[in-house]
Coordinates of C-alpha atoms and ligand atoms in Angstrom, one line a residue:
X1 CA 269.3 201.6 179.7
X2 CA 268.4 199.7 176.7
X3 CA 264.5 199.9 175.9
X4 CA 262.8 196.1 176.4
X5 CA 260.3 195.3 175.1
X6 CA 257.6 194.0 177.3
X7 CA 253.9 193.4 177.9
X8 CA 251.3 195.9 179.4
X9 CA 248.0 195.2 180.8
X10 CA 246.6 195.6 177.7
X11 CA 248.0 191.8 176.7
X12 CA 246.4 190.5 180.1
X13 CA 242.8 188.9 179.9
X14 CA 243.4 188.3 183.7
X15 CA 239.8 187.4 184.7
X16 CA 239.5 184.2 186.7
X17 CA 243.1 184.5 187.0
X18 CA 245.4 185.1 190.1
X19 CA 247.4 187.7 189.4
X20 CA 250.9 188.4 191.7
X21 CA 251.2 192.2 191.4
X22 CA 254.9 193.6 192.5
X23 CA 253.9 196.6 194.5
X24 CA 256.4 199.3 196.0
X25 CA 254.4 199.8 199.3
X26 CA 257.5 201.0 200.6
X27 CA 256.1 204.4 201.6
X28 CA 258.0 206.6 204.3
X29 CA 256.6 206.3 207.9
X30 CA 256.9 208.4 210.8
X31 CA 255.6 207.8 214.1
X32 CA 253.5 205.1 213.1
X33 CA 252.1 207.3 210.6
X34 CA 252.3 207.4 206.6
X35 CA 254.1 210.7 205.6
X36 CA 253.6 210.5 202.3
X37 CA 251.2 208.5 200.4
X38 CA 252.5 208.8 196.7
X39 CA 253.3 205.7 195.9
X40 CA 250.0 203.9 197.3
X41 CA 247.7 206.6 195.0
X42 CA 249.9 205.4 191.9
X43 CA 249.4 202.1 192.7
X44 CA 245.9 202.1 192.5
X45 CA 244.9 202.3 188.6
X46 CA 246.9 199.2 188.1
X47 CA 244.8 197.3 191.4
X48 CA 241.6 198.7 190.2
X49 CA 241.6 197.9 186.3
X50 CA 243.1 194.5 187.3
X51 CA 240.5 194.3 190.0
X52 CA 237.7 195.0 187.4
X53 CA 238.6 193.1 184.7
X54 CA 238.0 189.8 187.1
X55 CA 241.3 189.3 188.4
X56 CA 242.4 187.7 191.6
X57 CA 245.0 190.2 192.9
X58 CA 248.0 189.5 195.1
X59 CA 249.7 192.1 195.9
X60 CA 252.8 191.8 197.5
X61 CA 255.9 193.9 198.2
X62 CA 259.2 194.6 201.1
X63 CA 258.7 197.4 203.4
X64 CA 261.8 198.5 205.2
X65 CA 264.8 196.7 205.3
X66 CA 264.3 193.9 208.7
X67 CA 267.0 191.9 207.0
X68 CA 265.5 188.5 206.4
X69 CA 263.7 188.6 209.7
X70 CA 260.6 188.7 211.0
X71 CA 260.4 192.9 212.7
X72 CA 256.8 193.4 213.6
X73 CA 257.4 197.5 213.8
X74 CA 258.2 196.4 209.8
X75 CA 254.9 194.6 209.2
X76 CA 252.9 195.7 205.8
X77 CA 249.6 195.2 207.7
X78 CA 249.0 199.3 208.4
X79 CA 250.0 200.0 205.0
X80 CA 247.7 197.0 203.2
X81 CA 245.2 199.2 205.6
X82 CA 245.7 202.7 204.3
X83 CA 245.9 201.1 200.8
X84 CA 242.3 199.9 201.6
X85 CA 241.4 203.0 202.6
X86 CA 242.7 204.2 199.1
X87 CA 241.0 202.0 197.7
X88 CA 237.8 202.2 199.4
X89 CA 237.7 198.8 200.3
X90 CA 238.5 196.6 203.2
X91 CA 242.3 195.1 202.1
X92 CA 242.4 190.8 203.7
X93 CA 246.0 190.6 205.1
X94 CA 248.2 187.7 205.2
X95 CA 250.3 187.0 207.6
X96 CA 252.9 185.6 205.2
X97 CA 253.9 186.2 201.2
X98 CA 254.5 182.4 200.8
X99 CA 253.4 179.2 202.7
X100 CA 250.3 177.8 204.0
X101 CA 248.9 181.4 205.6
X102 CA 249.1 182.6 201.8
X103 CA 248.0 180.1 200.2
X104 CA 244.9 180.0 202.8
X105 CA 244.5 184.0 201.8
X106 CA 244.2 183.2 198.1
X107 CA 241.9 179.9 197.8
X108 CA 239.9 182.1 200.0
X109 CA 240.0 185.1 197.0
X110 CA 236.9 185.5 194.4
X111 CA 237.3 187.4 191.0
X112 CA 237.6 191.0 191.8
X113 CA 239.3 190.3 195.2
X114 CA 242.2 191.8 196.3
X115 CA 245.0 190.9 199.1
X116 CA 247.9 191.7 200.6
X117 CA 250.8 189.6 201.7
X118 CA 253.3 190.3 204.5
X119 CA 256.5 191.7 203.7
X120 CA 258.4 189.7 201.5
X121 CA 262.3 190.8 203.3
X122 CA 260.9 188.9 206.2
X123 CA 262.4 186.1 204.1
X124 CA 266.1 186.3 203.8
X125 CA 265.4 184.7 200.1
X126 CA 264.0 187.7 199.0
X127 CA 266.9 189.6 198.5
X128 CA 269.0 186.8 197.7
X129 CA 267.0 185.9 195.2
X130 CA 266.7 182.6 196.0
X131 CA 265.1 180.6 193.3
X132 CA 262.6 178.2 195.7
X133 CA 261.1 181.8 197.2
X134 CA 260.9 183.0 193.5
X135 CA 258.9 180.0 192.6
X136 CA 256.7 179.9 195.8
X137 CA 255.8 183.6 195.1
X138 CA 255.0 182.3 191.4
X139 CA 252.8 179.3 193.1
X140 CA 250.5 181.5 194.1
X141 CA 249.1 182.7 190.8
X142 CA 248.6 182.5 187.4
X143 CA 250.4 185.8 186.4
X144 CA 253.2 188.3 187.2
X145 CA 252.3 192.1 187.1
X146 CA 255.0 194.5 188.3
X147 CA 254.3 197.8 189.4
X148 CA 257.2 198.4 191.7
X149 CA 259.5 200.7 189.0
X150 CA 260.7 202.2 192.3
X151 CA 262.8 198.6 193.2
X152 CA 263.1 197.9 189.6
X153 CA 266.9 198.3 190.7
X154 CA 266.9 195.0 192.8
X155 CA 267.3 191.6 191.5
X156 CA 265.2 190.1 194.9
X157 CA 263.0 187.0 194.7
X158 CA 259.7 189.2 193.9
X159 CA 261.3 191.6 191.5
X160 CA 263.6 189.4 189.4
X161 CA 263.2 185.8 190.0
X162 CA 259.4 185.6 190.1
X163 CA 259.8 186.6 186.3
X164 CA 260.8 183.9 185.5
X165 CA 258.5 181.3 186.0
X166 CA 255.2 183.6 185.3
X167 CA 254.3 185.0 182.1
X168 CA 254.8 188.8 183.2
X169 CA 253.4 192.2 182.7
X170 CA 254.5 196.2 183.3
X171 CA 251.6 197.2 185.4
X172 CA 250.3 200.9 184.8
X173 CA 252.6 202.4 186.9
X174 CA 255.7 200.9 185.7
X175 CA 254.7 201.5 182.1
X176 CA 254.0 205.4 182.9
X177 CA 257.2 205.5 184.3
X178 CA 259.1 203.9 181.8
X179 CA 257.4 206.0 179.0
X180 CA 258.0 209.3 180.8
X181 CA 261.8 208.1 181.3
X182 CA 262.0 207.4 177.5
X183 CA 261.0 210.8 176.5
X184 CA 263.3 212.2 179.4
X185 CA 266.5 210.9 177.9
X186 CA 266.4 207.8 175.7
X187 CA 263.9 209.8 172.9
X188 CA 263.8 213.5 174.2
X189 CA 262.9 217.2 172.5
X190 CA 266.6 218.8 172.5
X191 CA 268.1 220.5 173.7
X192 CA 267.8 218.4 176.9
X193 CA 269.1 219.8 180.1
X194 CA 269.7 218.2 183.5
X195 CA 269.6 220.0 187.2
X196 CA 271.9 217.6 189.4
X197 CA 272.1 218.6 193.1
X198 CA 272.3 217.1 196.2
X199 CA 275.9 217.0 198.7
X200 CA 278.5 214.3 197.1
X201 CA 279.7 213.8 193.6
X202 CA 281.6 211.1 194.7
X203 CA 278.1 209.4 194.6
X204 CA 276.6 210.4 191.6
X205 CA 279.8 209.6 189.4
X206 CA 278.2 207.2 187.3
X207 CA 275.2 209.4 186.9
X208 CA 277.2 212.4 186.0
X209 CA 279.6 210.2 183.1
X210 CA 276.0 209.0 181.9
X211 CA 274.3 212.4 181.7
X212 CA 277.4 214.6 179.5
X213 CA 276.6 211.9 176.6
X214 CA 273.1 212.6 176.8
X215 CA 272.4 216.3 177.7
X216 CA 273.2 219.5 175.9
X217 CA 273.1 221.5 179.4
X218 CA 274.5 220.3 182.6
X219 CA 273.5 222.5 185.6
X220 CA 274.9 221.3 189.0
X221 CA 273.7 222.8 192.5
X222 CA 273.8 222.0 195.9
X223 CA 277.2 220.8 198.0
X224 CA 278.4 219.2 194.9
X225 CA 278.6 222.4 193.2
X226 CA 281.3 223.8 196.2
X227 CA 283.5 220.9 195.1
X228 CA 283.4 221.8 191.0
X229 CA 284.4 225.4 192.1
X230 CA 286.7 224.3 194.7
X231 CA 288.3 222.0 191.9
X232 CA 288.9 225.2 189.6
X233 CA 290.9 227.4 192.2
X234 CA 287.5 229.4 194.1
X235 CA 287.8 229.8 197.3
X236 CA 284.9 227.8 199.3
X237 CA 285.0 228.8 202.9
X238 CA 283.7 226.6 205.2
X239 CA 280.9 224.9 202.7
X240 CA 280.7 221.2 202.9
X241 CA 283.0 219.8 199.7
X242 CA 285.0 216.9 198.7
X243 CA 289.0 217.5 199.1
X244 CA 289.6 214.4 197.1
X245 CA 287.9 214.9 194.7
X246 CA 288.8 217.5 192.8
X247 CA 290.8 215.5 189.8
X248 CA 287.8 214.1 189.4
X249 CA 285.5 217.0 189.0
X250 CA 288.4 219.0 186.9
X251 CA 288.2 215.6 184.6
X252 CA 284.1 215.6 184.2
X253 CA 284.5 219.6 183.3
X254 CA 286.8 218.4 180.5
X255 CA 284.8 215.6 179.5
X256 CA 282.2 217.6 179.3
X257 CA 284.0 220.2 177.0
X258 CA 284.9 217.6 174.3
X259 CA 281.3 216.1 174.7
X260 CA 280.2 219.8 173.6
X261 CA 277.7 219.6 177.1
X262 CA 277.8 223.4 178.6
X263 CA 278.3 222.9 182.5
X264 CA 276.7 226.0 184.8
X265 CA 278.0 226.0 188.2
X266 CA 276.6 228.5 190.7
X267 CA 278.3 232.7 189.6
X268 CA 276.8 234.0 193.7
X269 CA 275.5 232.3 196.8
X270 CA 273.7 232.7 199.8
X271 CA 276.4 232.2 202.7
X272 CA 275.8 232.0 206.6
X273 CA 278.2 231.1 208.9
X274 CA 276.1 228.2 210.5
X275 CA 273.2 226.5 208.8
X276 CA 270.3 226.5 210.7
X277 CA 267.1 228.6 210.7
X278 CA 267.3 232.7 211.0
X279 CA 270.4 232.8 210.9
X280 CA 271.9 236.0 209.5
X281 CA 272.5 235.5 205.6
X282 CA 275.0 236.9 203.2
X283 CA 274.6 237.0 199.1
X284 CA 278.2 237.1 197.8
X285 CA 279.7 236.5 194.3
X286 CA 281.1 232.7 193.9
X287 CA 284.7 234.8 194.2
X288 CA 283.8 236.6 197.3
X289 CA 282.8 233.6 199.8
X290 CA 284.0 234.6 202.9
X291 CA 286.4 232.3 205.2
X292 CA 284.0 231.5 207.6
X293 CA 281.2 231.0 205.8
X294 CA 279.2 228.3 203.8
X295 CA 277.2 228.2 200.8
X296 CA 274.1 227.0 201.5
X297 CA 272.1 227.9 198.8
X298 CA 272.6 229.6 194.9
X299 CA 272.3 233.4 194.6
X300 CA 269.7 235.5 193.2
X301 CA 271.8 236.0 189.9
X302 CA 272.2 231.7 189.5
X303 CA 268.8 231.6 189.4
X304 CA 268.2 234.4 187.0
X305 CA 271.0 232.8 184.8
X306 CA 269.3 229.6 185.6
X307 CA 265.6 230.2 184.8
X308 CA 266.9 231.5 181.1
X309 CA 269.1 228.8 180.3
X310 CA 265.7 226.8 181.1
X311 CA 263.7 228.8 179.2
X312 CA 265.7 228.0 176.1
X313 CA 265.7 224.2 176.6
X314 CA 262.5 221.6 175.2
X315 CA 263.4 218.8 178.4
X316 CA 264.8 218.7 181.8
X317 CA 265.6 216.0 183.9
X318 CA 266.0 217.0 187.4
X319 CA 267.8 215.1 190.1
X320 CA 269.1 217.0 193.7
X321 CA 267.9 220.2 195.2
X322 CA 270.0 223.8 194.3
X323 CA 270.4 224.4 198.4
X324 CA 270.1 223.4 201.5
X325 CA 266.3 223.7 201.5
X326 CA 265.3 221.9 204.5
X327 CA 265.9 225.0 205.8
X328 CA 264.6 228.7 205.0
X329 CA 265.5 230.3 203.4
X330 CA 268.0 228.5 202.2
X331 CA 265.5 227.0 199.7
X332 CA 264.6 229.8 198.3
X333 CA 266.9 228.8 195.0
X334 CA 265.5 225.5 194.7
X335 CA 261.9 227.0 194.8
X336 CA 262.5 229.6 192.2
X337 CA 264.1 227.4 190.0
X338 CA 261.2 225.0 190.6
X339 CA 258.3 227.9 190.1
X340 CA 260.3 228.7 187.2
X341 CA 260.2 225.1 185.5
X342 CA 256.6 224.2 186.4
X343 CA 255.6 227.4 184.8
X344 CA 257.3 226.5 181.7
X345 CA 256.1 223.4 181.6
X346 CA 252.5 224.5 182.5
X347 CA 252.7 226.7 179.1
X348 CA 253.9 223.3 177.0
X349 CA 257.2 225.4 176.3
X350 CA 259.0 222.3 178.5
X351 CA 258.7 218.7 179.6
X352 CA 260.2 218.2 183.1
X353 CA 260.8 214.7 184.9
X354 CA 262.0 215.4 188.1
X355 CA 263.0 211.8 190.5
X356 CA 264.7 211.2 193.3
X357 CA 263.5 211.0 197.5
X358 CA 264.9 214.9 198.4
X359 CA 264.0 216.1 194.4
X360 CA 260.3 215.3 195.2
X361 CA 260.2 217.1 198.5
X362 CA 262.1 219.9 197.2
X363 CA 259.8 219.8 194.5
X364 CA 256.3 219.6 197.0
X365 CA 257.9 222.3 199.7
X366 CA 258.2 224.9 196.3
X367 CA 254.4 223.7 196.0
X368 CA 254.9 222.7 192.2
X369 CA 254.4 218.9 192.4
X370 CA 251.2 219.2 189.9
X371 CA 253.3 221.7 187.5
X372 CA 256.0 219.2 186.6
X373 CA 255.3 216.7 183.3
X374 CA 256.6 214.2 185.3
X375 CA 257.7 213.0 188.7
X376 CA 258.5 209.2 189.6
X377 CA 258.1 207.6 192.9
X378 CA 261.4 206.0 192.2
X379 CA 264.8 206.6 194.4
X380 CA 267.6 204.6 193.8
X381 CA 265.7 203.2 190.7
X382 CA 265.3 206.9 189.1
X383 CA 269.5 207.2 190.1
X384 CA 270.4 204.0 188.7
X385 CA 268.4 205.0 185.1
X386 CA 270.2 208.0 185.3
X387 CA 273.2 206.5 185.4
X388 CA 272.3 204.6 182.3
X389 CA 272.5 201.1 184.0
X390 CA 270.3 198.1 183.4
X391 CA 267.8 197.4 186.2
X392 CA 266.6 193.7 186.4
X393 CA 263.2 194.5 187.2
X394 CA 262.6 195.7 184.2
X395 CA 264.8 193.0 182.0
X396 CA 262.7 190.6 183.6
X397 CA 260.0 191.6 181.7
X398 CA 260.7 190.6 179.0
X399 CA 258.3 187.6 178.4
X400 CA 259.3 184.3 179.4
X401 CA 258.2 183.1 175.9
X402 CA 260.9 185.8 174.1
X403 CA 264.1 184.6 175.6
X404 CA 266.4 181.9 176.9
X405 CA 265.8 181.7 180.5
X406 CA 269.0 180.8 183.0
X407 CA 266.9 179.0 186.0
Ligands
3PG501 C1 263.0 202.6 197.6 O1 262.4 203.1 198.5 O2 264.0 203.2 197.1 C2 262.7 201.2 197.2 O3 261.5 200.8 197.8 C3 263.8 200.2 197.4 O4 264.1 200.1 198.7 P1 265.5 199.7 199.2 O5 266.4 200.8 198.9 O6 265.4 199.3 200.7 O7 265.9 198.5 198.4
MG502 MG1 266.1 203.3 199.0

């Protein structure tokens, strides 16, 4: 997307002031319990410089998707407590993000305090964003931080609309992940490669059209590799691919030709005849997949080919796992790969930026998360930059005193 210009913390003399900060608290949960805590530990510079400086801070953010309604099982009261416990220090709660029981929470606040207010999709304004839940979010405070690049990609009430009645910030977060981001693809060391996995094309069309422009190397793994091959004639087996479409893949390869971007597919694989743990494991050539079997995972020589294409390049963007890794050892590509690139990186020979929910826990499972230059707590936000598009949360930062504003 096009770079905006907007303000950092460092334009914020936010003491005395209330300050609504845009968190992602939208961390994945299981069994009551938080399995990974990634995005609450890069949240925290932003709270405690904000915090320090004399700040009121209001954090507030959606947590699930209840739809508009009030789903107690989707209540940000056990996440506003681990974020305490991040924090080291007892997190007040509101039961609300607007209303009376907010405003209570923040005439309550001193400078230095910080709360956190119920999840704002309990409102089914917030992703409508409807303009009287934008500007009750903006009564509460002085000042609009956002620190939530990871829904950067929805225009909801406390992403987009808040914006514009606040003067607004980039919180720490949000500006380290739109500087790493920059120097992934908008301003990069060439040549730049990408690694895009994961099952469907069909779903990462856009991202695909928007990478050929912008990358010298295009390597593509996982299930979306089977349909490229299937596309030019090889013979898949039973590996998951997508019948329809193949004129679609045959017309990326050739786009990619006239762009002067080298595509590597996958030259073996490791095939099994059903995918799921210990199960007896074949390495074939790409030509040599047998009837029955899948592809669940790139071959020894791919990743040899792989790591020295890799080797040769200054930045990689990485998006999708190689294999099916949940499973062993049908990650074993992916980690390599992985190893490979957090090595490089670790020597300064490469900057890597790796996003994307099943990329970062490919990228933890090969045990190289503190290798990598980069990796965003984005999803869909990282997938949507990919694909070049424009995400509101972040044109809503430009400052309400540098543009015409549509209320
Ligand atoms: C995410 O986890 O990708 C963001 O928090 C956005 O959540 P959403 O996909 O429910 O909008
Ligand atoms: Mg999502």
């Amino acid at each position: 997307m096009a770079t905006v210009a907007f303000k950092t913390l460092d334009q914020l003399q936010p003491a005395g002031k209330k300050v609504l900060l845009r968190a992602d608290l939208n961390v994945p949960v299981n069994g009551g319990q938080i399995t990974d805590a990634t995005r609450l530990l890069r949240l925290l510079p932003t709270i405690q410089e904000l915090a320090q400086k004399g700040a009121r801070v209001i954090v507030v953010s959606h947590f699930d998707r209840p739809k508009g309604k009030r789903v107690p099982e989707m209540s940000l009261a056990p996440i506003a407590d681990a974020l305490g416990d991040a924090l080291g220090r007892p997190m007040t709660f509101a039961d609300d993000c607007i209303g009376p029981v907010a405003q209570a929470a923040v005439d309550a606040m001193q400078d230095g305090d910080v709360v956190v207010l119920e999840n704002t999709r309990f409102h089914a304004g917030e992703e409508a964003n409807d303009p009287d839940l934008a500007k009750s979010l903006a009564s509460l405070a002085d000042f609009y931080v956002n620190d939530a690049f990871s829904a950067a990609h929805r225009a909801h009430a406390s992403t987009e609309g808040v914006a514009r009645h606040l003067p607004s910030f980039a919180g720490r977060l949000m500006e380290t992940e739109l500087n790493a981001l920059n120097i992934a693809l908008e301003n990069p060391e060439r040549p730049v490669g990408a690694i895009i996995g994961g099952a469907k094309i069909s779903t990462k069309l856009d991202l695909i059209g928007n990478l050929l422009e912008k990358v010298q190397v295009l390597i593509i793994g996982g299930a979306m590799a089977n349909t490229f091959l299937a596309a030019q004639g090889v013979k898949v087996g039973r590996s998951l691919q997508e019948g329809e479409m193949h004129d679609t893949a045959r017309a990326i390869l050739a786009k990619a030709k006239e762009k002067g971007c080298e595509v590597i597919l996958p030259v073996d694989a490791v095939t099994a005849t059903e995918f799921k743990a210990n199960v007896p494991t074949r390495v074939v050539g790409i030509d040599a997949i047998p009837d029955d079997a899948m592809i669940l995972d790139v071959g020894p020589q791919t990743v040899r080919d792989l790591c020295a294409k890799i080797a040769t390049l200054k930045t990689l963007v990485w998006n999708g796992p190689l294999g099916a890794f949940e499973i062993a050892p049908f990650d074993a590509g992916t980690n390599a790969v992985a190893q490979e690139v957090g090595r490089l990186t670790q020597e300064g020979r490469l900057k890597s930026i790796a996003g994307g929910g099943d990329t970062v826990s490919a990228l933890r499972h090969a045990g190289v998360t503190k290798d990598i230059s980069y990796i965003s707590t984005a999803g869909g936000a990282f997938l949507e930059w990919l694909e070049g598009k424009t995400l509101p949360g972040i044109m809503a930062l430009e400052s309400v005193f540098e543009r015409a504003l549509p209320i």
